[in-house]
Amino acid sequence: MKIINCPLNGPRNASEFVYGGEVKQMPDPAACSDREWAEYVFYHYNGTGEVREWWLHAPSGYWFIVERHRVTGEISRTYDPSELDQGEFFASVPGAAEEINS
Amino acid sequence: MPFSLLKYGLNNDYPFEKDADLPPPVPLKSHYDVVIIGGGGHGVATAYYLAKYHGITNVAILEKGYLGGGNTARNTAVIRSNYLTSEGVKFYAESVKLYQELSNEFDFNIMYSRRGQLTLAHTDSAIRAFRQRTEVNKHFGGKTELIGPQEIRELVPTLNMNPGHLPVLAGLWHMDGATARHDAVAWGYAKGATQRGAELHQLTEVTGIKTENGKVVGVKTNRGDVGCGVAVQAVSGHSSLLAEMAGFRLPIVTYPLQAMVTQPVKPFLNPLVSSPAYHCYVQQTGRGEIVIGGGSDPYPLYGTRSDLNLKEGLLAHAIELFPFMANLKLMRQWAGITDMTSDYSPIMGLSPVENYYLDAGWGTWGFKSTPICGKTMAELVASGGKVPDLIKPFAMDRFDTFRQVNEMGATAASH
Ligand SMILES: Cc1cc2nc3c(=O)[nH]c(=O)nc-3n(C[C@H](O)[C@H](O)[C@H](O)COP(=O)(O)OP(=O)(O)OC[C@H]3O[C@@H](n4cnc5c(N)ncnc54)[C@H](O)[C@@H]3O)c2cc1C
């Protein structure tokens, strides 16, 4: 079986993991336009390069970041979300960055 | 020996069809009225109906590989119309009607075989959802009934009615459910289109879309540039990549979908059987092989590899439903890449680029719609961009206005 390297639990069977979508910036739902919200919810990266993605290690409930190639499927890096620059994807939601830290 | 048999035996014309083959390749012209990108079932059907009903034959179908070698050759050929929304049911029912006449129309056997599809309910909530689908289907003239365990046993005596923790409680019995030979569908449309004057260019990959003032004017290919008045993209799993060439994005994510087939056995299963709870569907082909399909891969990928993870899970479920299959050997396995939308309905009609039309978002369920897609896309092209009523609900901008056509419950793992 394919093995994914979990930053918390080490190498585990792929069947223990759940794909959680691309890492992207969430607009402020209270302030953004319908078009911006649609962009966030429905329009995802669907190219042929490498993407940063959220993945969950289901047995331990741990979310982390995977850098994965969309054609070869190869995973080049996995790491804890604290390594992300949180401004990158929570910038416009007041209070969100603090929430994830607590 | 009857005389007529002898006559046929000595006759050069029989039983061969005179125009059995596609015309030989021709050079690409510098300009066509219509360029169709993608020579799958949808692309060639569009060319066919353009020629047949609208007299538009200065048409080139550009296919990067070979005719019907994409998802048209990879699907499990389920044809049905028992969807959930009225928009969906109306649309798919039209397609089923067209399919029923297709062998006659082509004078070529697409091996259409109507044997009914049985979807299993293993929970009370599934029964409730099936009730709703039954009523919507009947309302639009479909033949669908909710049936109980006794009738299921009679239809499928080999089915395990008590698999694991999910007993079979009821079934959605869709009498219009059918299959057809998918290659033959592509061949029939391609022959009909080329005989009427359209050109099919295989091994011709579109590598760029040329626009001027927001309007499509041509495409770049590995065989040179081609001008066009109108372009239609029908490239299934590659939809986002073509749209990107044309300069816009689609609310689509590409996932692999896998299927497999066992060695042939004696006929034991007439209906197509599907279990959404087990993410699994099983059907027997005319040759006796058992086709097994299921849900998409659990993460996006542009890859047609077939992997062990999915196979193990899917086969475990198939064997729960039909325990005797545990003794069979797998013969083939494969995957296609599918263009998934979040509401499990297609994206058809206009795009942000003028005269550039979309037939996309067909995901895991677009074989059954091949005839009606061809017909409605041809109408769209011939009318100069007037969107036919039947496909209006599938417009791309429904995502910006949050007016999705939610077919999730009616699509997952039953195609
Ligand atoms: C395993 C599997 C099972 C399925 N089961 C069912 C089922 O039971 N019932 C059902 O209704 N649907 C099913 N589907 C879905 C169905 O197969 C597709 O939705 C349908 O075949 C799409 O037809 P199409 O003509 O649009 O695409 P395709 O047949 O994929 O044709 C698109 C063509 O475009 C070409 N192309 C791509 N990029 C370019 C380019 N740049 N230039 C030129 N050409 C290009 C490709 O080579 C391809 O031949 C299944 C799919 C899979 C993978």
Coordinates of C-alpha atoms and ligand atoms in Angstrom, one line a residue:
Chain A
M1 CA 0.0 0.0 0.0
K2 CA 1.1 3.6 -0.6
I3 CA 2.7 5.1 2.4
I4 CA 2.3 8.8 3.5
N5 CA 4.7 10.4 5.9
C6 CA 2.7 12.0 8.7
P7 CA 4.6 14.7 10.4
L8 CA 3.2 13.6 13.8
N9 CA 3.0 9.8 13.5
G10 CA 5.6 9.0 10.9
P11 CA 5.0 6.8 7.8
R12 CA 1.5 5.3 7.7
N13 CA -0.7 3.5 5.1
A14 CA -2.4 5.9 2.7
S15 CA -5.8 4.4 3.8
E16 CA -5.4 6.2 7.2
F17 CA -5.5 9.6 5.5
V18 CA -8.2 11.8 4.2
Y19 CA -7.7 14.5 1.5
G20 CA -8.9 17.9 2.7
G21 CA -8.5 20.3 -0.3
E22 CA -6.1 22.8 -1.4
V23 CA -4.5 25.3 0.9
K24 CA -6.1 28.6 0.0
Q25 CA -7.0 31.9 1.5
M26 CA -10.5 32.2 2.9
P27 CA -12.1 35.6 2.3
D28 CA -14.1 37.1 5.1
P29 CA -17.6 35.6 4.6
A30 CA -19.3 38.7 6.1
A31 CA -17.6 41.2 3.9
C32 CA -16.8 39.5 0.6
S33 CA -18.9 39.5 -2.6
D34 CA -20.9 36.4 -3.8
R35 CA -18.4 36.0 -6.6
E36 CA -15.4 36.0 -4.1
W37 CA -17.1 33.4 -2.0
A38 CA -18.0 31.3 -5.0
E39 CA -14.3 31.5 -6.0
Y40 CA -13.3 30.2 -2.6
V41 CA -15.8 27.4 -2.4
F42 CA -16.0 26.1 -6.0
Y43 CA -12.9 27.2 -8.0
H44 CA -9.9 25.1 -7.1
Y45 CA -6.5 24.6 -8.5
N46 CA -6.9 21.9 -11.2
G47 CA -3.6 22.2 -13.1
T48 CA -0.8 19.8 -13.7
G49 CA 1.8 21.0 -11.2
E50 CA 2.6 20.7 -7.5
V51 CA 0.0 21.8 -5.0
R52 CA -0.1 22.5 -1.2
E53 CA -3.0 20.5 0.3
W54 CA -4.6 19.8 3.6
W55 CA -4.6 16.2 4.7
L56 CA -6.0 14.6 7.8
H57 CA -4.5 11.6 9.6
A58 CA -7.9 10.2 10.6
P59 CA -6.9 7.9 13.6
S60 CA -5.2 10.8 15.4
G61 CA -7.4 13.6 14.1
Y62 CA -4.3 15.5 13.0
W63 CA -4.4 18.0 10.1
F64 CA -1.2 18.7 8.2
I65 CA 0.2 20.0 4.9
V66 CA 1.2 17.9 1.9
E67 CA 3.0 19.2 -1.2
R68 CA 1.9 16.8 -3.9
H69 CA 2.2 16.6 -7.7
R70 CA -1.1 16.4 -9.5
V71 CA 0.2 14.2 -12.4
T72 CA 2.7 11.9 -10.8
G73 CA 1.0 11.8 -7.4
E74 CA 4.4 12.1 -5.8
I75 CA 4.6 13.8 -2.4
S76 CA 7.6 16.0 -2.1
R77 CA 7.0 17.3 1.5
T78 CA 4.7 16.9 4.5
Y79 CA 4.8 19.3 7.4
D80 CA 2.9 20.8 10.4
P81 CA 0.5 23.7 9.5
S82 CA 2.4 25.9 12.0
E83 CA 5.1 26.1 9.3
L84 CA 2.6 27.9 7.0
D85 CA 2.7 31.6 7.0
Q86 CA -0.8 31.9 8.5
G87 CA -1.3 35.3 6.9
E88 CA -1.3 33.5 3.6
F89 CA -4.7 31.9 4.0
F90 CA -6.4 33.5 7.0
A91 CA -5.3 37.1 6.3
S92 CA -8.7 38.6 5.7
V93 CA -10.6 36.8 8.5
P94 CA -10.3 38.8 11.7
G95 CA -9.4 36.6 14.6
A96 CA -8.9 33.4 12.6
A97 CA -5.2 33.3 13.0
E98 CA -5.5 33.6 16.8
E99 CA -8.1 30.8 16.8
I100 CA -5.9 28.3 15.1
N101 CA -3.1 29.1 17.5
S102 CA -5.2 28.5 20.6
Chain B
M1 CA -28.8 -25.6 -48.7
P2 CA -31.2 -22.7 -49.1
F3 CA -30.4 -20.9 -52.3
S4 CA -30.3 -17.5 -50.6
L5 CA -27.5 -18.6 -48.3
L6 CA -25.4 -19.7 -51.2
K7 CA -26.1 -16.3 -52.9
Y8 CA -24.9 -14.4 -49.9
G9 CA -21.9 -16.7 -49.5
L10 CA -20.8 -15.8 -53.1
N11 CA -21.7 -12.2 -52.9
N12 CA -18.7 -9.8 -52.4
D13 CA -20.9 -7.2 -50.7
Y14 CA -22.3 -9.3 -48.0
P15 CA -22.0 -9.3 -45.0
F16 CA -19.5 -6.5 -45.2
E17 CA -20.8 -3.0 -45.0
K18 CA -19.7 -0.9 -48.0
D19 CA -18.6 2.1 -45.9
A20 CA -17.5 0.2 -42.9
D21 CA -14.4 2.3 -42.3
L22 CA -13.7 5.9 -41.5
P23 CA -12.3 8.0 -44.3
P24 CA -8.5 8.0 -44.5
P25 CA -6.7 11.0 -42.9
V26 CA -6.6 14.3 -44.8
P27 CA -4.5 17.4 -44.3
L28 CA -5.8 20.0 -41.9
K29 CA -7.4 23.0 -43.6
S30 CA -6.5 26.4 -42.4
H31 CA -10.0 27.3 -41.4
Y32 CA -13.2 25.5 -40.4
D33 CA -16.6 26.9 -39.5
V34 CA -16.6 24.8 -36.4
V35 CA -13.7 23.1 -34.5
I36 CA -14.6 20.5 -32.0
I37 CA -11.9 19.7 -29.5
G38 CA -12.0 16.1 -28.3
G39 CA -12.9 13.1 -30.3
G40 CA -14.8 11.2 -27.6
G41 CA -18.5 10.3 -27.9
H42 CA -19.6 13.8 -27.1
G43 CA -17.4 15.5 -29.7
V44 CA -18.3 13.1 -32.6
A45 CA -22.0 13.2 -31.6
T46 CA -21.9 17.0 -31.8
A47 CA -20.4 16.8 -35.3
Y48 CA -23.0 14.2 -36.3
Y49 CA -26.0 16.2 -35.2
L50 CA -24.5 19.4 -36.7
A51 CA -24.4 17.7 -40.1
K52 CA -27.6 15.8 -39.8
Y53 CA -30.0 18.4 -38.5
H54 CA -28.3 21.7 -39.3
G55 CA -26.4 21.0 -42.5
I56 CA -23.2 22.3 -41.0
T57 CA -20.4 20.2 -42.3
N58 CA -17.3 22.4 -42.5
V59 CA -16.3 20.9 -39.2
A60 CA -13.1 19.4 -37.8
I61 CA -13.0 17.2 -34.8
L62 CA -9.5 17.4 -33.3
E63 CA -8.5 14.4 -31.1
K64 CA -5.1 14.1 -29.5
G65 CA -5.1 10.3 -29.3
Y66 CA -7.5 8.1 -31.2
L67 CA -11.3 8.1 -31.7
G68 CA -13.1 7.3 -28.4
G69 CA -9.9 6.5 -26.6
G70 CA -10.6 8.7 -23.6
N71 CA -13.4 8.0 -21.1
T72 CA -15.7 6.9 -23.9
A73 CA -13.6 3.7 -24.0
R74 CA -13.2 3.4 -20.3
N75 CA -16.7 3.8 -18.8
T76 CA -18.9 0.9 -17.6
A77 CA -21.6 1.9 -20.0
V78 CA -24.5 2.4 -17.6
I79 CA -27.4 4.2 -19.2
R80 CA -30.2 5.4 -17.0
S81 CA -32.4 8.4 -16.2
N82 CA -33.4 7.9 -12.6
Y83 CA -31.8 11.1 -11.3
L84 CA -33.1 13.3 -8.5
T85 CA -33.7 16.9 -9.9
S86 CA -36.3 17.6 -12.5
E87 CA -33.7 19.3 -14.6
G88 CA -31.5 16.2 -14.5
V89 CA -34.3 13.7 -15.1
K90 CA -35.7 15.5 -18.1
F91 CA -32.3 15.8 -19.7
Y92 CA -31.2 12.2 -19.1
A93 CA -34.6 10.8 -20.1
E94 CA -34.2 12.5 -23.5
S95 CA -30.8 10.8 -23.9
V96 CA -32.2 7.4 -23.1
K97 CA -34.8 7.9 -25.8
L98 CA -32.2 8.7 -28.4
Y99 CA -30.1 5.7 -27.3
Q100 CA -33.0 3.3 -27.9
E101 CA -33.2 4.3 -31.6
L102 CA -29.5 4.6 -32.2
S103 CA -28.7 1.2 -33.8
N104 CA -31.5 1.8 -36.3
E105 CA -30.5 5.3 -37.0
F106 CA -26.8 4.3 -37.6
D107 CA -27.8 1.0 -39.3
F108 CA -25.0 -0.3 -37.1
N109 CA -25.4 -2.3 -33.9
I110 CA -24.4 -0.4 -30.7
M111 CA -25.6 -3.5 -28.7
Y112 CA -28.1 -1.5 -26.7
S113 CA -29.3 -3.8 -24.0
R114 CA -32.2 -2.7 -21.7
R115 CA -32.1 -4.8 -18.6
G116 CA -33.0 -2.5 -15.8
Q117 CA -31.0 -1.1 -13.0
L118 CA -31.5 -2.0 -9.4
T119 CA -30.1 0.4 -6.7
L120 CA -30.1 -1.0 -3.2
A121 CA -31.2 0.7 -0.1
H122 CA -29.5 -0.5 3.1
T123 CA -30.9 2.2 5.4
D124 CA -34.1 4.0 6.1
S125 CA -32.8 7.3 4.9
A126 CA -31.9 5.7 1.5
I127 CA -35.5 4.4 1.2
R128 CA -36.8 7.9 1.8
A129 CA -34.5 9.3 -0.9
F130 CA -35.5 6.5 -3.3
R131 CA -39.2 7.4 -2.7
Q132 CA -38.5 10.9 -3.9
R133 CA -36.6 9.7 -6.9
T134 CA -39.3 7.3 -7.9
E135 CA -41.9 10.0 -7.9
V136 CA -39.8 12.5 -9.8
N137 CA -39.0 9.8 -12.4
K138 CA -42.6 8.8 -12.8
H139 CA -43.6 12.4 -13.2
F140 CA -41.4 12.7 -16.2
G141 CA -42.5 9.4 -17.8
G142 CA -39.7 7.2 -16.5
K143 CA -40.2 3.6 -15.5
T144 CA -39.1 3.4 -11.9
E145 CA -40.5 1.7 -8.8
L146 CA -39.6 1.2 -5.2
I147 CA -39.5 -2.6 -4.6
G148 CA -39.1 -4.8 -1.5
P149 CA -36.8 -7.6 -0.5
Q150 CA -39.0 -10.3 -2.1
E151 CA -39.0 -8.7 -5.5
I152 CA -35.3 -8.1 -5.2
R153 CA -34.7 -11.8 -4.4
E154 CA -36.6 -12.7 -7.6
L155 CA -34.7 -10.3 -9.8
V156 CA -31.3 -11.2 -8.4
P157 CA -31.3 -14.6 -6.7
T158 CA -27.5 -14.6 -6.2
L159 CA -27.5 -11.3 -4.2
N160 CA -26.6 -11.6 -0.5
M161 CA -29.5 -9.9 1.2
N162 CA -27.6 -9.6 4.6
P163 CA -24.2 -8.3 3.8
G164 CA -22.3 -7.4 7.0
H165 CA -24.0 -4.7 9.0
L166 CA -26.0 -3.4 6.1
P167 CA -29.0 -5.6 5.2
V168 CA -30.8 -5.0 1.9
L169 CA -34.0 -3.3 2.8
A170 CA -35.5 -2.1 -0.5
G171 CA -34.5 -1.3 -4.0
L172 CA -35.0 1.5 -6.6
W173 CA -36.0 -0.6 -9.7
H174 CA -35.4 1.5 -12.8
M175 CA -36.7 -0.5 -15.8
D176 CA -35.2 1.8 -18.4
G177 CA -31.6 1.1 -17.1
A178 CA -29.4 -0.3 -19.9
T179 CA -26.0 -0.7 -21.3
A180 CA -24.5 -0.3 -24.8
R181 CA -21.2 -1.0 -26.5
H182 CA -19.3 2.2 -25.8
D183 CA -16.8 2.0 -28.7
A184 CA -19.7 1.3 -31.1
V185 CA -21.4 4.5 -30.0
A186 CA -18.3 6.6 -30.8
W187 CA -17.8 4.7 -34.1
G188 CA -21.4 5.1 -35.2
Y189 CA -21.4 8.8 -34.6
A190 CA -18.0 9.3 -36.2
K191 CA -19.0 7.4 -39.3
G192 CA -22.3 9.3 -39.6
A193 CA -20.5 12.6 -39.1
T194 CA -17.6 11.9 -41.6
Q195 CA -20.0 10.4 -44.2
R196 CA -21.8 13.7 -44.1
G197 CA -18.6 15.7 -44.6
A198 CA -17.1 16.5 -41.1
E199 CA -13.4 15.7 -40.7
L200 CA -12.0 13.6 -37.9
H201 CA -8.4 14.4 -37.2
Q202 CA -6.8 11.8 -34.8
L203 CA -3.3 12.4 -33.3
T204 CA -4.1 16.1 -33.4
E205 CA -3.6 17.8 -30.0
V206 CA -4.9 21.3 -29.3
T207 CA -2.1 23.2 -27.6
G208 CA -3.5 26.7 -27.5
I209 CA -6.7 28.7 -28.1
K210 CA -6.5 31.9 -30.0
T211 CA -8.8 34.7 -29.1
E212 CA -9.3 38.3 -30.4
N213 CA -11.3 40.8 -28.5
G214 CA -12.7 38.1 -26.2
K215 CA -13.8 36.0 -29.2
V216 CA -12.3 32.6 -30.3
V217 CA -10.6 32.8 -33.7
G218 CA -8.7 29.6 -33.9
V219 CA -6.7 26.9 -32.2
K220 CA -3.0 25.9 -32.2
T221 CA -2.3 22.2 -32.7
N222 CA 0.8 19.9 -33.0
R223 CA 0.0 20.0 -36.7
G224 CA -0.2 23.7 -37.1
D225 CA -2.7 26.5 -36.5
V226 CA -6.3 26.3 -37.5
G227 CA -8.8 29.2 -37.7
C228 CA -12.4 28.7 -36.7
G229 CA -15.7 30.6 -36.3
V230 CA -16.8 28.5 -33.4
A231 CA -15.0 26.1 -31.1
V232 CA -16.6 23.5 -28.8
Q233 CA -14.5 21.8 -26.1
A234 CA -15.5 18.2 -25.1
V235 CA -12.4 16.8 -23.4
S236 CA -13.8 15.3 -20.2
G237 CA -10.9 15.0 -17.6
H238 CA -8.9 17.7 -19.5
S239 CA -11.6 20.3 -19.3
S240 CA -9.7 22.6 -16.9
L241 CA -6.6 22.5 -19.1
L242 CA -8.4 23.6 -22.2
A243 CA -10.3 26.3 -20.4
E244 CA -7.0 27.6 -19.1
M245 CA -5.7 27.8 -22.7
A246 CA -8.8 29.8 -23.5
G247 CA -8.1 32.1 -20.5
F248 CA -10.6 31.2 -17.9
R249 CA -11.1 28.8 -15.0
L250 CA -13.8 26.1 -14.4
P251 CA -15.3 25.0 -11.1
I252 CA -14.0 21.5 -11.8
V253 CA -11.5 19.2 -10.1
T254 CA -10.1 16.1 -12.0
Y255 CA -10.2 12.8 -10.2
P256 CA -9.4 9.3 -11.4
L257 CA -12.1 6.7 -11.6
Q258 CA -11.3 3.0 -11.8
A259 CA -13.1 -0.1 -12.9
M260 CA -12.3 -3.7 -13.5
V261 CA -13.6 -6.9 -15.1
T262 CA -13.5 -10.5 -14.1
Q263 CA -13.1 -13.7 -16.2
P264 CA -16.3 -14.7 -18.0
V265 CA -18.9 -16.9 -16.2
K266 CA -22.3 -18.3 -17.1
P267 CA -25.1 -15.8 -17.2
F268 CA -26.3 -15.2 -13.6
L269 CA -27.1 -11.5 -13.5
N270 CA -29.5 -9.7 -15.7
P271 CA -30.1 -6.3 -14.1
L272 CA -27.3 -3.8 -13.3
V273 CA -27.0 -3.8 -9.5
S274 CA -25.7 -0.8 -7.6
S275 CA -25.2 -0.2 -3.9
P276 CA -24.4 3.4 -2.9
A277 CA -23.8 2.4 0.7
Y278 CA -21.1 0.0 -0.4
H279 CA -19.8 2.4 -3.1
C280 CA -20.0 -0.4 -5.6
Y281 CA -21.9 -1.6 -8.7
V282 CA -21.8 -4.9 -10.4
Q283 CA -23.1 -6.0 -13.9
Q284 CA -22.6 -8.9 -16.2
T285 CA -21.7 -8.3 -19.8
G286 CA -23.1 -10.2 -22.8
R287 CA -19.8 -12.1 -22.9
G288 CA -20.3 -13.2 -19.3
E289 CA -17.6 -11.0 -17.7
I290 CA -18.5 -9.2 -14.5
V291 CA -17.8 -5.5 -14.6
I292 CA -17.2 -3.9 -11.2
G293 CA -17.1 -0.2 -10.6
G294 CA -17.2 2.1 -7.6
G295 CA -16.5 5.6 -6.3
S296 CA -13.8 8.0 -7.5
D297 CA -10.3 7.9 -6.1
P298 CA -10.1 9.8 -2.8
Y299 CA -7.9 12.6 -4.0
P300 CA -7.4 14.6 -7.3
L301 CA -4.9 13.4 -9.9
Y302 CA -4.3 13.5 -13.6
G303 CA -3.3 9.8 -13.7
T304 CA -4.8 6.8 -15.3
R305 CA -2.9 4.3 -13.2
S306 CA -5.0 1.7 -11.4
D307 CA -4.0 1.0 -7.8
L308 CA -4.2 -1.7 -5.3
N309 CA -5.8 0.4 -2.5
L310 CA -9.0 1.0 -4.5
K311 CA -9.1 -2.5 -5.8
E312 CA -8.9 -4.1 -2.4
G313 CA -11.7 -1.9 -1.0
L314 CA -14.0 -2.2 -4.0
L315 CA -13.6 -6.0 -4.3
A316 CA -14.2 -6.5 -0.6
H317 CA -17.6 -4.8 -1.1
A318 CA -18.4 -6.5 -4.3
I319 CA -17.8 -9.9 -2.6
E320 CA -20.1 -8.9 0.3
L321 CA -22.9 -8.5 -2.2
F322 CA -22.1 -11.5 -4.4
P323 CA -20.0 -13.9 -2.2
F324 CA -19.5 -16.5 -4.9
M325 CA -17.4 -13.9 -6.8
A326 CA -14.6 -14.5 -4.3
N327 CA -13.5 -17.5 -6.5
L328 CA -13.2 -15.5 -9.7
K329 CA -10.1 -14.0 -11.3
L330 CA -9.7 -10.4 -12.4
M331 CA -9.0 -10.1 -16.1
R332 CA -8.5 -6.3 -16.6
Q333 CA -8.4 -3.1 -14.6
W334 CA -8.2 0.5 -15.8
A335 CA -8.8 4.1 -14.9
G336 CA -10.0 7.3 -16.6
I337 CA -9.7 10.9 -15.4
T338 CA -12.9 12.5 -14.7
D339 CA -13.9 16.2 -14.5
M340 CA -15.9 16.5 -11.3
T341 CA -18.2 19.4 -10.4
S342 CA -19.3 19.9 -6.8
D343 CA -23.0 19.4 -7.6
Y344 CA -22.5 16.3 -9.9
S345 CA -24.2 18.0 -12.8
P346 CA -22.4 19.0 -16.0
I347 CA -21.2 22.5 -17.2
M348 CA -22.7 23.1 -20.6
G349 CA -23.3 26.1 -22.9
L350 CA -21.6 29.5 -23.0
S351 CA -18.2 30.3 -21.7
P352 CA -16.5 33.6 -20.9
V353 CA -15.0 33.5 -24.4
E354 CA -17.4 34.4 -27.2
N355 CA -18.2 31.5 -29.7
Y356 CA -16.3 29.1 -27.4
Y357 CA -18.8 26.6 -26.1
L358 CA -18.5 24.1 -23.2
D359 CA -19.4 20.5 -22.8
A360 CA -17.6 19.8 -19.6
G361 CA -18.0 18.6 -16.0
W362 CA -19.2 15.2 -17.2
G363 CA -17.3 13.5 -14.4
T364 CA -18.2 9.9 -13.8
W365 CA -21.7 10.0 -15.5
G366 CA -21.4 11.3 -19.0
F367 CA -21.6 8.2 -21.2
K368 CA -25.4 8.0 -20.9
S369 CA -25.7 11.6 -22.0
T370 CA -23.6 11.2 -25.2
P371 CA -26.6 11.5 -27.6
I372 CA -28.4 14.4 -25.9
C373 CA -25.1 16.3 -25.4
G374 CA -24.3 16.0 -29.1
K375 CA -27.8 17.1 -30.0
T376 CA -28.0 20.1 -27.7
M377 CA -24.4 21.2 -28.4
A378 CA -25.2 21.1 -32.1
E379 CA -28.3 23.3 -31.5
L380 CA -26.3 25.7 -29.5
V381 CA -23.7 26.0 -32.3
A382 CA -26.2 26.2 -35.1
S383 CA -28.3 28.9 -33.4
G384 CA -25.2 31.1 -33.0
G385 CA -25.2 30.8 -29.2
K386 CA -28.8 30.5 -28.2
V387 CA -28.7 28.0 -25.2
P388 CA -31.3 25.2 -25.6
D389 CA -33.8 25.1 -22.7
L390 CA -32.7 21.5 -21.8
I391 CA -29.2 22.6 -20.9
K392 CA -29.9 26.1 -19.4
P393 CA -29.8 24.8 -15.8
F394 CA -26.2 23.5 -16.4
A395 CA -24.7 27.0 -17.2
M396 CA -21.3 27.7 -15.8
D397 CA -22.5 30.8 -13.9
R398 CA -24.8 28.7 -11.7
F399 CA -21.8 28.5 -9.3
D400 CA -21.5 32.2 -9.0
T401 CA -25.2 32.5 -8.2
F402 CA -25.4 29.5 -5.9
R403 CA -28.0 27.7 -8.1
Q404 CA -26.5 24.3 -8.2
V405 CA -28.3 21.3 -9.7
N406 CA -27.6 18.8 -6.9
E407 CA -27.4 15.3 -8.2
M408 CA -24.9 14.0 -5.6
G409 CA -27.2 11.5 -4.1
A410 CA -28.3 10.1 -7.4
T411 CA -24.8 9.9 -8.9
A412 CA -22.3 8.7 -6.4
A413 CA -21.2 5.1 -7.2
S414 CA -23.9 4.4 -9.7
H415 CA -22.9 6.5 -12.7
Ligands
LIG1 C1 -14.1 4.0 -15.1 C2 -15.2 4.9 -15.6 C3 -16.5 4.4 -15.6 C4 -17.5 5.2 -16.0 N1 -18.8 4.7 -16.1 C5 -19.8 5.4 -16.6 C6 -21.1 4.8 -16.7 O1 -21.3 3.7 -16.3 N2 -22.1 5.6 -17.2 C7 -21.9 6.9 -17.6 O2 -22.9 7.5 -18.1 N3 -20.7 7.4 -17.6 C8 -19.6 6.8 -17.1 N4 -18.4 7.3 -17.0 C9 -18.2 8.7 -17.5 C10 -18.1 8.8 -19.0 O3 -17.1 7.8 -19.4 C11 -17.7 10.1 -19.5 O4 -18.4 11.2 -18.8 C12 -17.9 10.3 -21.0 O5 -17.3 9.2 -21.7 C13 -17.3 11.6 -21.5 O6 -17.4 11.6 -22.9 P1 -16.5 12.6 -23.7 O7 -16.7 12.4 -25.1 O8 -16.9 14.0 -23.2 O9 -15.0 12.4 -23.2 P2 -13.9 11.4 -23.7 O10 -14.4 10.2 -24.3 O11 -12.9 11.3 -22.6 O12 -13.3 12.2 -24.9 C14 -12.5 13.4 -24.7 C15 -11.4 13.3 -25.7 O13 -10.7 14.6 -25.7 C16 -9.3 14.3 -26.0 N5 -8.5 15.4 -25.6 C17 -8.1 15.8 -24.4 N6 -7.3 16.9 -24.5 C18 -7.2 17.2 -25.8 C19 -6.5 18.2 -26.5 N7 -5.7 19.1 -25.9 N8 -6.6 18.2 -27.9 C20 -7.3 17.3 -28.5 N9 -8.0 16.3 -27.9 C21 -7.9 16.3 -26.5 C22 -9.0 13.0 -25.3 O14 -7.9 12.3 -25.9 C23 -10.4 12.2 -25.4 O15 -10.4 11.3 -26.4 C24 -17.3 6.5 -16.5 C25 -16.0 7.0 -16.6 C26 -14.9 6.2 -16.1 C27 -13.5 6.7 -16.2

